[in-house]
Amino acid sequence: MSDKQQNTAAFYGQAVASFAVAMAATAIGIYRLDADPWVRAFLAIAVLYLVTSAFTLAKVIRDRQEGARVVHHSQRGL
């Protein structure tokens, strides 16, 4: 018996669409910003760094939770 939760296709689609809309809105906002090109470039790089950091943090948290679950199951003899 597996207690691993599976996301529905609708939830996955909503998450992907939400991410795409947020990234597009941010990119358009930076592009249309009334500022020097180097300021827009700095903001774009900062947004990309923030996104990659968020993905890495989410993966680390998920891996830690899955590791704790495996340890918990092995201690119970499952």
mmCIF file of C-alpha atoms in Angstrom:
data_model
loop_
_atom_site.group_PDB
_atom_site.id
_atom_site.type_symbol
_atom_site.label_atom_id
_atom_site.label_comp_id
_atom_site.label_asym_id
_atom_site.label_seq_id
_atom_site.Cartn_x
_atom_site.Cartn_y
_atom_site.Cartn_z
ATOM 1 C CA MET A 1 0.000 0.000 0.000
ATOM 2 C CA SER A 2 1.390 3.367 -1.028
ATOM 3 C CA ASP A 3 0.491 6.517 0.896
ATOM 4 C CA LYS A 4 2.085 8.814 -1.681
ATOM 5 C CA GLN A 5 -0.317 11.544 -2.761
ATOM 6 C CA GLN A 6 -0.808 12.207 -6.461
ATOM 7 C CA ASN A 7 -1.859 15.595 -7.804
ATOM 8 C CA THR A 8 -4.720 15.766 -10.254
ATOM 9 C CA ALA A 9 -4.129 16.868 -13.835
ATOM 10 C CA ALA A 10 -6.229 19.977 -13.162
ATOM 11 C CA PHE A 11 -4.081 20.972 -10.175
ATOM 12 C CA TYR A 12 -0.890 20.423 -12.184
ATOM 13 C CA GLY A 13 -2.280 22.450 -15.094
ATOM 14 C CA GLN A 14 -3.336 25.272 -12.792
ATOM 15 C CA ALA A 15 0.113 25.384 -11.189
ATOM 16 C CA VAL A 16 1.872 25.492 -14.567
ATOM 17 C CA ALA A 17 -0.521 28.135 -15.924
ATOM 18 C CA SER A 18 -0.141 30.252 -12.788
ATOM 19 C CA PHE A 19 3.639 30.102 -13.031
ATOM 20 C CA ALA A 20 3.557 30.994 -16.740
ATOM 21 C CA VAL A 21 1.228 33.966 -16.177
ATOM 22 C CA ALA A 22 3.330 35.258 -13.279
ATOM 23 C CA MET A 23 6.567 34.993 -15.265
ATOM 24 C CA ALA A 24 5.002 36.622 -18.340
ATOM 25 C CA ALA A 25 3.517 39.479 -16.319
ATOM 26 C CA THR A 26 6.841 40.077 -14.587
ATOM 27 C CA ALA A 27 8.749 39.991 -17.892
ATOM 28 C CA ILE A 28 6.316 42.437 -19.503
ATOM 29 C CA GLY A 29 6.487 44.707 -16.480
ATOM 30 C CA ILE A 30 10.279 44.756 -16.541
ATOM 31 C CA TYR A 31 10.351 45.262 -20.324
ATOM 32 C CA ARG A 32 7.929 48.200 -20.173
ATOM 33 C CA LEU A 33 9.574 49.767 -17.128
ATOM 34 C CA ASP A 34 10.691 53.346 -17.727
ATOM 35 C CA ALA A 35 14.312 52.736 -16.739
ATOM 36 C CA ASP A 36 17.743 52.299 -18.260
ATOM 37 C CA PRO A 37 18.409 48.976 -19.985
ATOM 38 C CA TRP A 38 20.961 47.957 -17.338
ATOM 39 C CA VAL A 39 18.328 48.426 -14.611
ATOM 40 C CA ARG A 40 15.868 46.238 -16.530
ATOM 41 C CA ALA A 41 18.595 43.640 -17.086
ATOM 42 C CA PHE A 42 19.440 43.635 -13.381
ATOM 43 C CA LEU A 43 15.787 43.133 -12.453
ATOM 44 C CA ALA A 44 15.410 40.326 -15.004
ATOM 45 C CA ILE A 45 18.455 38.505 -13.619
ATOM 46 C CA ALA A 46 17.191 39.026 -10.069
ATOM 47 C CA VAL A 47 13.806 37.489 -11.002
ATOM 48 C CA LEU A 48 15.490 34.493 -12.651
ATOM 49 C CA TYR A 49 17.691 33.995 -9.585
ATOM 50 C CA LEU A 50 14.647 34.189 -7.318
ATOM 51 C CA VAL A 51 12.796 31.597 -9.412
ATOM 52 C CA THR A 52 15.705 29.143 -9.457
ATOM 53 C CA SER A 53 16.210 29.612 -5.714
ATOM 54 C CA ALA A 54 12.522 28.933 -5.071
ATOM 55 C CA PHE A 55 12.638 25.723 -7.145
ATOM 56 C CA THR A 56 15.761 24.576 -5.330
ATOM 57 C CA LEU A 57 14.243 25.319 -1.925
ATOM 58 C CA ALA A 58 11.056 23.428 -2.823
ATOM 59 C CA LYS A 59 13.102 20.416 -3.940
ATOM 60 C CA VAL A 60 15.220 20.442 -0.767
ATOM 61 C CA ILE A 61 12.105 20.604 1.416
ATOM 62 C CA ARG A 62 10.451 17.780 -0.558
ATOM 63 C CA ASP A 63 13.570 15.615 -0.356
ATOM 64 C CA ARG A 64 13.834 16.180 3.402
ATOM 65 C CA GLN A 65 10.174 15.250 3.907
ATOM 66 C CA GLU A 66 10.508 12.127 1.767
ATOM 67 C CA GLY A 67 13.682 11.159 3.644
ATOM 68 C CA ALA A 68 11.936 11.579 6.990
ATOM 69 C CA ARG A 69 9.026 9.471 5.736
ATOM 70 C CA VAL A 70 11.392 6.657 4.684
ATOM 71 C CA VAL A 71 13.169 6.740 8.058
ATOM 72 C CA HIS A 72 9.823 6.740 9.878
ATOM 73 C CA HIS A 73 8.585 3.721 7.881
ATOM 74 C CA SER A 74 11.828 1.799 8.347
ATOM 75 C CA GLN A 75 11.728 2.355 12.107
ATOM 76 C CA ARG A 76 8.196 0.945 12.224
ATOM 77 C CA GLY A 77 9.269 -2.092 10.191
ATOM 78 C CA LEU A 78 7.188 -1.230 7.128
#
